Every structure is written in C-alpha cells, then in structure tokens.
Amino acid sequence: MQKPVELYTDVFNHTNTQEEKLILELGKDHFACLVKNRETDAVEALELFELEDVNFDWNDTFYEVRSHSRILGRTYGQTHVFMNLEEAMILPASKMSTQAAEDYLSALYGDQGAHTIRFDKLSTEENIVNVYRIPNNIIDLISRNFLLVTSQHTYTCVLDEIAAKTHQHLSNFVSIQLYKSNMILSVLKNHKLQLIQSFPMNSEGDILYHLMNCCKQLDISLNTVQVELSGHFDTKDSLMEQLKKVVAKITLEAVASEGVFLLPDAQKHPMHFYAPYYKLSV
C-alpha cells in the first residue's frame, strides 16, 4: 500500500469534528479520505491510499488504511461514502426494479457473491437511474465503523458534475478520469448521455484505445469531440501529444483554490490530479 497524498490544513488540526463531514471513496485500486468543513465547504484534509493487490480483503485493507490515517483516527458526525465499483450501469427509470437491475447487472458482469442492489437517482436526469451492486462485506464494514452514513456510486457524482456543465454547450463530450489502474469514461453525443463505464488501464495505449473505440461505436467524429481529462497522468507524458493528434479539443479538469489545495505540499501533484477526489466534496 502506498500513500501518495496526505494533506492537512491548520483548520483540520484545530476544528471540532462535529463541524466536519467525512467523505470516503472505495475503489478497486484506491481508498480516498476527505474531510469537508461544513461551514466553509472547503476540503480541509485529504488522504489517498493506493492499493497494490486487486484481490484484497476489504476488512484487512480497511484496518491497514486506518492504521496509517490521521483522518480515520477521528469520529465524525456525518459520513458519506462513494462506491467506485465497476459493477454499475445506467438504466431508464421506467425499467427500474430490483429484479431488473439484478438481471441486467448479472448479464453484464456475471454472478457475484452475497451483495445488495442499490440505485441512485441523478439530480438532473429524472428519467435515468444509476444501478449498482455492493458486496455485503463492504456494507457490513461501513456500518460497523461509521455513524450516520449515506452513500452513492461515484458514477452518480460524475454524471451530476457533467450535467452541471451543459451551459457550456457541450455537444460531443468525453470525460476521462484516470486512476492508478483503471479509468472512468463518460460520453455525451448531441448533449445526450450515451455511456459511463470503467475500463482497466495499464498504459497510455489503453486510454487512446477505449476513447477511439467508444467514439467509433457511438458514431462520434473525433474531429468534433471535446475531451476533459483528470486524475493520474502528467501533461508532459506522450498521452497529451497523442490526444492532440486525434481530438478537436482537450481540457484539464480543475479544483477550487481553497483548503488543502493551497498548501505547498499540494504542489507535488498537478491540480488536475486531485479533481476526481475534489468533486466528491462538491
């Protein structure tokens, strides 16, 4: 396990935890912890743990994370958990039922051990729901260790954030969030959501392949698409040069200049690196 990010403001060091909200994200290759000041809405602490073994036990991993975390050493009055798990899909609300969700997810991802089906309504799309399944051992882990917990899937956060940008007249738009070993790719065509899905990522070639393949399958011209990037990549890598050759426009997702992102230690990574985690607090 690696801990590439550990940022704490003086406010975090001296604030009563009842004034703070704990935000967690559980992913197949990472565990992120944020503390949001409920009065200012600023992120006052951020920790990122990168997980080495994809076949880890969630209980063992959590206790290892907690033993190296300043954030998890406190008790919070409110906790929100994001499930960044690949077994999720978007369904029309008219087709939504627990059995339908079970059938669709099983057809797409195969059978799973003991799990629970959950669904999120999108704040801006009344006719679409995000359905997903969570292993019961994760649900048990969260309920044993945290109080007043709410949860949702990371896809829901991503899609709500993209919908908030519709005023920018994004017709053909692709959002790519890069993590240590996977990516979340979201596609709009003619302002309409077409796809959100997680893909494995081992090289820059994987990013280009999934982008170009999705655009081809959805009949979207690369000459008209705007790509927004965030997460684990360096603008000096060849990825940017390759993308500039094939897409019309590239932007980098930003974070607010506040809280932990003003700390000198935050400069160890470019600001777009933090964007997938920052948006969890918005």
CSV table of N, CA, C and O in Angstrom, one decimal, residues 146-254:
chain,number,residue,atom,x,y,z
A,146,PHE,N,-18.7,3.5,11.1
A,146,PHE,CA,-19.1,4.9,10.9
A,146,PHE,C,-20.5,5.1,11.3
A,146,PHE,O,-21.3,4.2,11.2
A,147,LEU,N,-20.8,6.3,11.7
A,147,LEU,CA,-22.1,6.8,12.2
A,147,LEU,C,-22.7,7.6,11.1
A,147,LEU,O,-22.1,8.4,10.4
A,148,LEU,N,-24.1,7.6,11.1
A,148,LEU,CA,-24.9,8.5,10.2
A,148,LEU,C,-24.3,8.5,8.8
A,148,LEU,O,-23.9,9.5,8.2
A,149,VAL,N,-24.3,7.3,8.2
A,149,VAL,CA,-23.7,7.1,6.9
A,149,VAL,C,-24.7,7.2,5.8
A,149,VAL,O,-25.8,6.6,5.8
A,150,THR,N,-24.4,8.0,4.7
A,150,THR,CA,-25.1,8.0,3.5
A,150,THR,C,-24.1,7.5,2.4
A,150,THR,O,-22.9,7.6,2.6
A,151,SER,N,-24.6,7.0,1.3
A,151,SER,CA,-23.7,6.5,0.2
A,151,SER,C,-24.3,6.7,-1.1
A,151,SER,O,-25.6,6.8,-1.3
A,152,GLN,N,-23.5,6.6,-2.1
A,152,GLN,CA,-23.9,6.6,-3.5
A,152,GLN,C,-22.7,6.1,-4.4
A,152,GLN,O,-21.6,6.0,-3.8
A,153,HIS,N,-23.0,5.9,-5.6
A,153,HIS,CA,-21.9,5.4,-6.5
A,153,HIS,C,-21.2,6.6,-7.1
A,153,HIS,O,-21.8,7.7,-7.3
A,154,THR,N,-19.9,6.4,-7.4
A,154,THR,CA,-19.1,7.5,-8.0
A,154,THR,C,-19.7,7.9,-9.3
A,154,THR,O,-19.6,9.1,-9.7
A,155,TYR,N,-20.2,7.0,-10.1
A,155,TYR,CA,-20.8,7.4,-11.4
A,155,TYR,C,-21.8,8.5,-11.2
A,155,TYR,O,-21.9,9.4,-12.1
A,156,THR,N,-22.6,8.4,-10.2
A,156,THR,CA,-23.7,9.4,-10.0
A,156,THR,C,-23.0,10.8,-9.8
A,156,THR,O,-23.5,11.8,-10.4
A,157,CYS,N,-22.0,10.9,-9.0
A,157,CYS,CA,-21.3,12.1,-8.8
A,157,CYS,C,-20.7,12.7,-10.1
A,157,CYS,O,-20.8,13.8,-10.5
A,158,VAL,N,-20.1,11.8,-10.9
A,158,VAL,CA,-19.5,12.2,-12.2
A,158,VAL,C,-20.6,12.7,-13.2
A,158,VAL,O,-20.4,13.8,-13.8
A,159,LEU,N,-21.7,12.0,-13.2
A,159,LEU,CA,-22.8,12.4,-14.2
A,159,LEU,C,-23.4,13.7,-13.8
A,159,LEU,O,-23.8,14.6,-14.6
A,160,ASP,N,-23.6,13.9,-12.5
A,160,ASP,CA,-24.2,15.2,-12.0
A,160,ASP,C,-23.3,16.3,-12.3
A,160,ASP,O,-23.7,17.4,-12.6
A,161,GLU,N,-22.0,16.1,-12.1
A,161,GLU,CA,-21.0,17.1,-12.4
A,161,GLU,C,-20.9,17.5,-13.9
A,161,GLU,O,-20.8,18.6,-14.3
A,162,ILE,N,-21.0,16.5,-14.7
A,162,ILE,CA,-21.1,16.7,-16.2
A,162,ILE,C,-22.3,17.5,-16.6
A,162,ILE,O,-22.3,18.4,-17.4
A,163,ALA,N,-23.5,17.1,-16.0
A,163,ALA,CA,-24.7,17.8,-16.3
A,163,ALA,C,-24.7,19.2,-15.9
A,163,ALA,O,-25.3,20.1,-16.6
A,164,ALA,N,-23.9,19.6,-14.9
A,164,ALA,CA,-23.8,21.0,-14.5
A,164,ALA,C,-23.1,21.8,-15.5
A,164,ALA,O,-23.1,23.0,-15.5
A,165,LYS,N,-22.4,21.1,-16.5
A,165,LYS,CA,-21.6,21.9,-17.5
A,165,LYS,C,-22.4,22.0,-18.8
A,165,LYS,O,-21.9,22.5,-19.8
A,166,THR,N,-23.7,21.7,-18.8
A,166,THR,CA,-24.5,21.8,-20.0
A,166,THR,C,-24.6,23.2,-20.5
A,166,THR,O,-24.8,23.4,-21.7
A,167,HIS,N,-24.4,24.2,-19.6
A,167,HIS,CA,-24.5,25.6,-20.1
A,167,HIS,C,-23.3,25.9,-21.0
A,167,HIS,O,-23.3,26.9,-21.7
A,168,GLN,N,-22.3,25.0,-21.0
A,168,GLN,CA,-21.1,25.3,-21.9
A,168,GLN,C,-21.4,24.8,-23.3
A,168,GLN,O,-20.5,24.8,-24.1
A,169,HIS,N,-22.6,24.3,-23.6
A,169,HIS,CA,-23.0,23.9,-24.9
A,169,HIS,C,-22.1,22.7,-25.4
A,169,HIS,O,-21.6,22.7,-26.5
A,170,LEU,N,-21.9,21.8,-24.5
A,170,LEU,CA,-21.1,20.6,-24.9
A,170,LEU,C,-21.9,19.6,-25.7
A,170,LEU,O,-22.8,19.0,-25.2
A,171,SER,N,-21.7,19.6,-26.9
A,171,SER,CA,-22.4,18.7,-27.8
A,171,SER,C,-21.9,17.3,-27.8
A,171,SER,O,-22.5,16.3,-27.2
A,172,ASN,N,-20.7,17.1,-28.3
A,172,ASN,CA,-20.0,15.8,-28.2
A,172,ASN,C,-18.8,15.9,-27.2
A,172,ASN,O,-17.9,16.7,-27.4
A,173,PHE,N,-19.0,15.2,-26.1
A,173,PHE,CA,-18.1,15.4,-25.0
A,173,PHE,C,-17.7,14.1,-24.3
A,173,PHE,O,-18.5,13.2,-24.2
A,174,VAL,N,-16.4,14.0,-24.0
A,174,VAL,CA,-15.9,12.8,-23.3
A,174,VAL,C,-15.2,13.2,-22.1
A,174,VAL,O,-14.2,14.1,-22.1
A,175,SER,N,-15.5,12.7,-20.9
A,175,SER,CA,-14.8,12.9,-19.7
A,175,SER,C,-14.0,11.6,-19.4
A,175,SER,O,-14.6,10.5,-19.4
A,176,ILE,N,-12.7,11.8,-19.1
A,176,ILE,CA,-11.9,10.6,-18.7
A,176,ILE,C,-11.2,10.9,-17.4
A,176,ILE,O,-10.5,11.9,-17.2
A,177,GLN,N,-11.6,10.1,-16.4
A,177,GLN,CA,-11.0,10.2,-15.0
A,177,GLN,C,-10.0,9.0,-14.9
A,177,GLN,O,-10.4,7.8,-15.0
A,178,LEU,N,-8.8,9.3,-14.7
A,178,LEU,CA,-7.7,8.3,-14.6
A,178,LEU,C,-7.3,8.0,-13.2
A,178,LEU,O,-7.0,9.0,-12.4
A,179,TYR,N,-7.3,6.8,-12.8
A,179,TYR,CA,-6.8,6.3,-11.5
A,179,TYR,C,-5.5,5.5,-11.7
A,179,TYR,O,-4.9,5.5,-12.8
A,180,LYS,N,-5.1,4.8,-10.7
A,180,LYS,CA,-3.8,4.1,-10.8
A,180,LYS,C,-3.9,3.0,-11.9
A,180,LYS,O,-3.0,2.9,-12.6
A,181,SER,N,-5.0,2.2,-11.9
A,181,SER,CA,-5.0,1.1,-12.9
A,181,SER,C,-6.4,1.0,-13.6
A,181,SER,O,-6.6,0.0,-14.2
A,182,ASN,N,-7.2,2.0,-13.5
A,182,ASN,CA,-8.4,2.0,-14.2
A,182,ASN,C,-8.9,3.4,-14.6
A,182,ASN,O,-8.3,4.4,-14.1
A,183,MET,N,-9.9,3.5,-15.4
A,183,MET,CA,-10.4,4.8,-15.8
A,183,MET,C,-11.9,4.8,-15.9
A,183,MET,O,-12.5,3.7,-16.1
A,184,ILE,N,-12.5,5.9,-15.7
A,184,ILE,CA,-14.0,6.1,-15.9
A,184,ILE,C,-14.1,7.0,-17.1
A,184,ILE,O,-13.6,8.1,-17.1
A,185,LEU,N,-14.8,6.4,-18.1
A,185,LEU,CA,-15.0,7.2,-19.3
A,185,LEU,C,-16.5,7.4,-19.5
A,185,LEU,O,-17.4,6.5,-19.4
A,186,SER,N,-16.9,8.7,-19.7
A,186,SER,CA,-18.3,9.1,-19.9
A,186,SER,C,-18.4,9.9,-21.2
A,186,SER,O,-17.5,10.7,-21.6
A,187,VAL,N,-19.5,9.6,-21.9
A,187,VAL,CA,-19.6,10.1,-23.3
A,187,VAL,C,-21.0,10.8,-23.5
A,187,VAL,O,-22.0,10.1,-23.2
A,188,LEU,N,-21.0,12.0,-24.0
A,188,LEU,CA,-22.2,12.7,-24.4
A,188,LEU,C,-22.1,12.8,-25.9
A,188,LEU,O,-21.1,13.1,-26.5
A,189,LYS,N,-23.3,12.5,-26.6
A,189,LYS,CA,-23.4,12.7,-28.0
A,189,LYS,C,-24.6,13.6,-28.2
A,189,LYS,O,-25.7,13.3,-27.8
A,190,ASN,N,-24.5,14.7,-28.9
A,190,ASN,CA,-25.5,15.7,-29.1
A,190,ASN,C,-26.2,16.0,-27.8
A,190,ASN,O,-27.5,16.0,-27.7
A,191,HIS,N,-25.4,16.3,-26.8
A,191,HIS,CA,-25.9,16.7,-25.5
A,191,HIS,C,-26.5,15.6,-24.7
A,191,HIS,O,-26.9,15.8,-23.5
A,192,LYS,N,-26.6,14.3,-25.2
A,192,LYS,CA,-27.3,13.2,-24.5
A,192,LYS,C,-26.3,12.2,-24.0
A,192,LYS,O,-25.3,11.9,-24.7
A,193,LEU,N,-26.5,11.8,-22.8
A,193,LEU,CA,-25.6,10.7,-22.2
A,193,LEU,C,-25.7,9.4,-23.0
A,193,LEU,O,-26.8,8.9,-23.2
A,194,GLN,N,-24.6,8.9,-23.4
A,194,GLN,CA,-24.5,7.7,-24.2
A,194,GLN,C,-23.9,6.5,-23.4
A,194,GLN,O,-24.2,5.4,-23.5
A,195,LEU,N,-22.9,6.9,-22.5
A,195,LEU,CA,-22.1,5.8,-21.8
A,195,LEU,C,-21.4,6.4,-20.6
A,195,LEU,O,-21.0,7.5,-20.6
A,196,ILE,N,-21.4,5.6,-19.6
A,196,ILE,CA,-20.4,5.8,-18.5
A,196,ILE,C,-20.0,4.4,-18.1
A,196,ILE,O,-20.8,3.5,-17.8
A,197,GLN,N,-18.6,4.2,-18.0
A,197,GLN,CA,-18.1,2.8,-17.8
A,197,GLN,C,-16.7,2.9,-17.3
A,197,GLN,O,-15.9,3.8,-17.7
A,198,SER,N,-16.3,1.9,-16.5
A,198,SER,CA,-14.9,1.8,-16.0
A,198,SER,C,-14.2,0.8,-16.9
A,198,SER,O,-14.8,-0.2,-17.3
A,199,PHE,N,-13.0,1.1,-17.2
A,199,PHE,CA,-12.1,0.3,-18.1
A,199,PHE,C,-10.8,0.1,-17.4
A,199,PHE,O,-10.3,1.0,-16.7
A,200,PRO,N,-10.2,-1.1,-17.5
A,200,PRO,CA,-8.8,-1.3,-17.0
A,200,PRO,C,-7.8,-0.4,-17.7
A,200,PRO,O,-8.0,-0.2,-18.9
A,201,MET,N,-6.8,0.0,-17.1
A,201,MET,CA,-5.8,0.9,-17.7
A,201,MET,C,-4.4,0.5,-17.3
A,201,MET,O,-4.1,0.6,-16.1
A,202,ASN,N,-3.6,0.0,-18.2
A,202,ASN,CA,-2.2,-0.4,-17.9
A,202,ASN,C,-1.2,0.5,-18.6
A,202,ASN,O,0.0,0.5,-18.3
A,203,SER,N,-1.7,1.3,-19.6
A,203,SER,CA,-0.7,2.1,-20.4
A,203,SER,C,-1.5,3.2,-21.1
A,203,SER,O,-2.8,3.2,-21.1
A,204,GLU,N,-0.8,4.2,-21.6
A,204,GLU,CA,-1.4,5.2,-22.4
A,204,GLU,C,-2.2,4.7,-23.6
A,204,GLU,O,-3.2,5.2,-24.0
A,205,GLY,N,-1.7,3.6,-24.1
A,205,GLY,CA,-2.4,3.0,-25.3
A,205,GLY,C,-3.8,2.5,-24.9
A,205,GLY,O,-4.7,2.6,-25.8
A,206,ASP,N,-4.0,2.1,-23.7
A,206,ASP,CA,-5.3,1.7,-23.3
A,206,ASP,C,-6.3,2.9,-23.3
A,206,ASP,O,-7.5,2.7,-23.7
A,207,ILE,N,-5.8,4.0,-22.9
A,207,ILE,CA,-6.6,5.2,-22.8
A,207,ILE,C,-7.1,5.6,-24.2
A,207,ILE,O,-8.3,5.8,-24.5
A,208,LEU,N,-6.1,5.6,-25.1
A,208,LEU,CA,-6.4,6.0,-26.5
A,208,LEU,C,-7.4,5.0,-27.2
A,208,LEU,O,-8.3,5.3,-27.9
A,209,TYR,N,-7.1,3.7,-26.9
A,209,TYR,CA,-7.9,2.7,-27.5
A,209,TYR,C,-9.4,2.8,-27.0
A,209,TYR,O,-10.3,2.8,-27.9
A,210,HIS,N,-9.6,2.9,-25.7
A,210,HIS,CA,-11.0,3.0,-25.3
A,210,HIS,C,-11.7,4.3,-25.7
A,210,HIS,O,-12.9,4.2,-26.1
A,211,LEU,N,-11.0,5.4,-25.8
A,211,LEU,CA,-11.6,6.6,-26.3
A,211,LEU,C,-12.0,6.4,-27.7
A,211,LEU,O,-13.1,6.7,-28.1
A,212,MET,N,-11.1,6.0,-28.6
A,212,MET,CA,-11.3,5.9,-30.0
A,212,MET,C,-12.4,4.8,-30.3
A,212,MET,O,-13.3,5.0,-31.1
A,213,ASN,N,-12.3,3.7,-29.5
A,213,ASN,CA,-13.3,2.6,-29.8
A,213,ASN,C,-14.7,3.1,-29.4
A,213,ASN,O,-15.7,2.8,-30.1
A,214,CYS,N,-14.9,3.8,-28.3
A,214,CYS,CA,-16.2,4.2,-27.8
A,214,CYS,C,-16.7,5.2,-28.8
A,214,CYS,O,-17.9,5.2,-29.2
A,215,CYS,N,-15.9,6.2,-29.3
A,215,CYS,CA,-16.4,7.1,-30.3
A,215,CYS,C,-16.8,6.4,-31.6
A,215,CYS,O,-17.8,6.8,-32.2
A,216,LYS,N,-16.0,5.4,-32.0
A,216,LYS,CA,-16.4,4.7,-33.2
A,216,LYS,C,-17.7,4.0,-33.0
A,216,LYS,O,-18.6,4.0,-33.9
A,217,GLN,N,-17.9,3.3,-31.9
A,217,GLN,CA,-19.1,2.5,-31.7
A,217,GLN,C,-20.3,3.4,-31.6
A,217,GLN,O,-21.4,3.0,-32.0
A,218,LEU,N,-20.1,4.6,-31.1
A,218,LEU,CA,-21.2,5.6,-30.9
A,218,LEU,C,-21.4,6.5,-32.1
A,218,LEU,O,-22.2,7.5,-32.1
A,219,ASP,N,-20.5,6.3,-33.1
A,219,ASP,CA,-20.6,7.1,-34.3
A,219,ASP,C,-20.4,8.6,-34.0
A,219,ASP,O,-21.1,9.5,-34.5
A,220,ILE,N,-19.3,8.9,-33.3
A,220,ILE,CA,-19.0,10.3,-32.9
A,220,ILE,C,-17.6,10.6,-33.6
A,220,ILE,O,-16.6,9.9,-33.4
A,221,SER,N,-17.6,11.6,-34.4
A,221,SER,CA,-16.4,12.0,-35.0
A,221,SER,C,-15.4,12.6,-34.0
A,221,SER,O,-15.7,13.5,-33.2
A,222,LEU,N,-14.1,12.1,-34.0
A,222,LEU,CA,-13.1,12.6,-33.2
A,222,LEU,C,-12.8,14.1,-33.4
A,222,LEU,O,-12.3,14.8,-32.6
A,223,ASN,N,-13.1,14.5,-34.7
A,223,ASN,CA,-12.9,15.9,-35.0
A,223,ASN,C,-13.8,16.9,-34.4
A,223,ASN,O,-13.6,18.1,-34.4
A,224,THR,N,-14.9,16.4,-33.8
A,224,THR,CA,-15.9,17.2,-33.1
A,224,THR,C,-16.0,17.1,-31.6
A,224,THR,O,-16.7,17.8,-31.0
A,225,VAL,N,-15.2,16.2,-31.1
A,225,VAL,CA,-15.3,15.8,-29.7
A,225,VAL,C,-14.4,16.7,-28.8
A,225,VAL,O,-13.3,17.0,-29.2
A,226,GLN,N,-14.9,17.1,-27.6
A,226,GLN,CA,-14.1,17.7,-26.6
A,226,GLN,C,-13.8,16.7,-25.5
A,226,GLN,O,-14.7,16.0,-25.0
A,227,VAL,N,-12.6,16.5,-25.2
A,227,VAL,CA,-12.1,15.6,-24.1
A,227,VAL,C,-11.7,16.3,-22.9
A,227,VAL,O,-10.8,17.2,-23.0
A,228,GLU,N,-12.2,16.0,-21.8
A,228,GLU,CA,-11.8,16.5,-20.5
A,228,GLU,C,-11.1,15.5,-19.7
A,228,GLU,O,-11.6,14.4,-19.4
A,229,LEU,N,-9.9,15.8,-19.3
A,229,LEU,CA,-9.0,14.8,-18.5
A,229,LEU,C,-8.9,15.2,-17.1
A,229,LEU,O,-8.8,16.4,-16.8
A,230,SER,N,-8.7,14.2,-16.2
A,230,SER,CA,-8.4,14.5,-14.8
A,230,SER,C,-7.8,13.2,-14.2
A,230,SER,O,-7.9,12.1,-14.8
A,231,GLY,N,-7.1,13.4,-13.1
A,231,GLY,CA,-6.5,12.2,-12.4
A,231,GLY,C,-5.1,12.0,-12.7
A,231,GLY,O,-4.3,12.9,-12.9
A,232,HIS,N,-4.7,10.7,-12.7
A,232,HIS,CA,-3.3,10.3,-12.6
A,232,HIS,C,-2.6,10.3,-14.0
A,232,HIS,O,-2.5,9.2,-14.6
A,233,PHE,N,-2.2,11.4,-14.4
A,233,PHE,CA,-1.3,11.5,-15.6
A,233,PHE,C,-0.6,12.8,-15.5
A,233,PHE,O,-0.9,13.7,-14.8
A,234,ASP,N,0.5,12.9,-16.3
A,234,ASP,CA,1.3,14.0,-16.4
A,234,ASP,C,1.2,14.7,-17.8
A,234,ASP,O,1.2,14.0,-18.8
A,235,THR,N,1.0,16.0,-17.8
A,235,THR,CA,0.8,16.6,-19.1
A,235,THR,C,2.0,16.6,-20.0
A,235,THR,O,2.0,16.8,-21.2
A,236,LYS,N,3.2,16.2,-19.3
A,236,LYS,CA,4.4,16.1,-20.1
A,236,LYS,C,4.5,14.7,-20.8
A,236,LYS,O,5.4,14.5,-21.6
A,237,ASP,N,3.6,13.8,-20.4
A,237,ASP,CA,3.6,12.4,-21.0
A,237,ASP,C,3.2,12.5,-22.5
A,237,ASP,O,2.6,13.5,-22.9
A,238,SER,N,3.5,11.5,-23.2
A,238,SER,CA,3.1,11.5,-24.6
A,238,SER,C,1.6,11.4,-24.8
A,238,SER,O,1.1,11.6,-25.9
A,239,LEU,N,0.8,11.1,-23.7
A,239,LEU,CA,-0.6,11.0,-23.9
A,239,LEU,C,-1.2,12.3,-24.5
A,239,LEU,O,-2.0,12.2,-25.4
A,240,MET,N,-0.8,13.4,-24.0
A,240,MET,CA,-1.3,14.7,-24.4
A,240,MET,C,-1.0,14.9,-25.9
A,240,MET,O,-1.9,15.3,-26.7
A,241,GLU,N,0.2,14.6,-26.3
A,241,GLU,CA,0.6,14.7,-27.7
A,241,GLU,C,-0.2,13.8,-28.6
A,241,GLU,O,-0.7,14.2,-29.7
A,242,GLN,N,-0.5,12.6,-28.1
A,242,GLN,CA,-1.3,11.6,-28.9
A,242,GLN,C,-2.7,12.1,-29.0
A,242,GLN,O,-3.3,12.0,-30.1
A,243,LEU,N,-3.3,12.6,-28.0
A,243,LEU,CA,-4.6,13.1,-28.0
A,243,LEU,C,-4.8,14.3,-28.9
A,243,LEU,O,-5.8,14.4,-29.6
A,244,LYS,N,-3.8,15.2,-28.9
A,244,LYS,CA,-3.9,16.4,-29.7
A,244,LYS,C,-4.0,16.0,-31.2
A,244,LYS,O,-4.5,16.8,-32.0
A,245,LYS,N,-3.5,14.9,-31.5
A,245,LYS,CA,-3.4,14.5,-32.9
A,245,LYS,C,-4.8,13.9,-33.4
A,245,LYS,O,-5.1,13.9,-34.6
A,246,VAL,N,-5.7,13.5,-32.5
A,246,VAL,CA,-6.9,12.9,-32.9
A,246,VAL,C,-8.2,13.5,-32.4
A,246,VAL,O,-9.2,13.2,-33.0
A,247,VAL,N,-8.2,14.4,-31.4
A,247,VAL,CA,-9.4,15.0,-31.0
A,247,VAL,C,-9.4,16.5,-31.2
A,247,VAL,O,-8.3,17.2,-31.3
A,248,ALA,N,-10.6,17.1,-31.2
A,248,ALA,CA,-10.7,18.5,-31.5
A,248,ALA,C,-10.2,19.4,-30.4
A,248,ALA,O,-9.6,20.5,-30.7
A,249,LYS,N,-10.5,19.1,-29.2
A,249,LYS,CA,-10.2,20.0,-28.0
A,249,LYS,C,-9.9,19.2,-26.8
A,249,LYS,O,-10.6,18.2,-26.5
A,250,ILE,N,-8.9,19.6,-26.0
A,250,ILE,CA,-8.6,18.9,-24.8
A,250,ILE,C,-8.6,19.9,-23.6
A,250,ILE,O,-8.0,21.0,-23.8
A,251,THR,N,-9.3,19.6,-22.5
A,251,THR,CA,-9.2,20.5,-21.4
A,251,THR,C,-8.8,19.6,-20.2
A,251,THR,O,-9.0,18.4,-20.1
A,252,LEU,N,-8.3,20.3,-19.1
A,252,LEU,CA,-8.0,19.7,-17.9
A,252,LEU,C,-9.0,20.1,-16.8
A,252,LEU,O,-9.2,21.3,-16.7
A,253,GLU,N,-9.5,19.1,-16.1
A,253,GLU,CA,-10.4,19.5,-15.0
A,253,GLU,C,-9.7,20.1,-13.8
A,253,GLU,O,-8.6,19.7,-13.5
A,254,ALA,N,-10.3,21.2,-13.3
A,254,ALA,CA,-9.6,21.9,-12.2
A,254,ALA,C,-10.3,21.7,-10.9
A,254,ALA,O,-11.3,21.0,-10.8
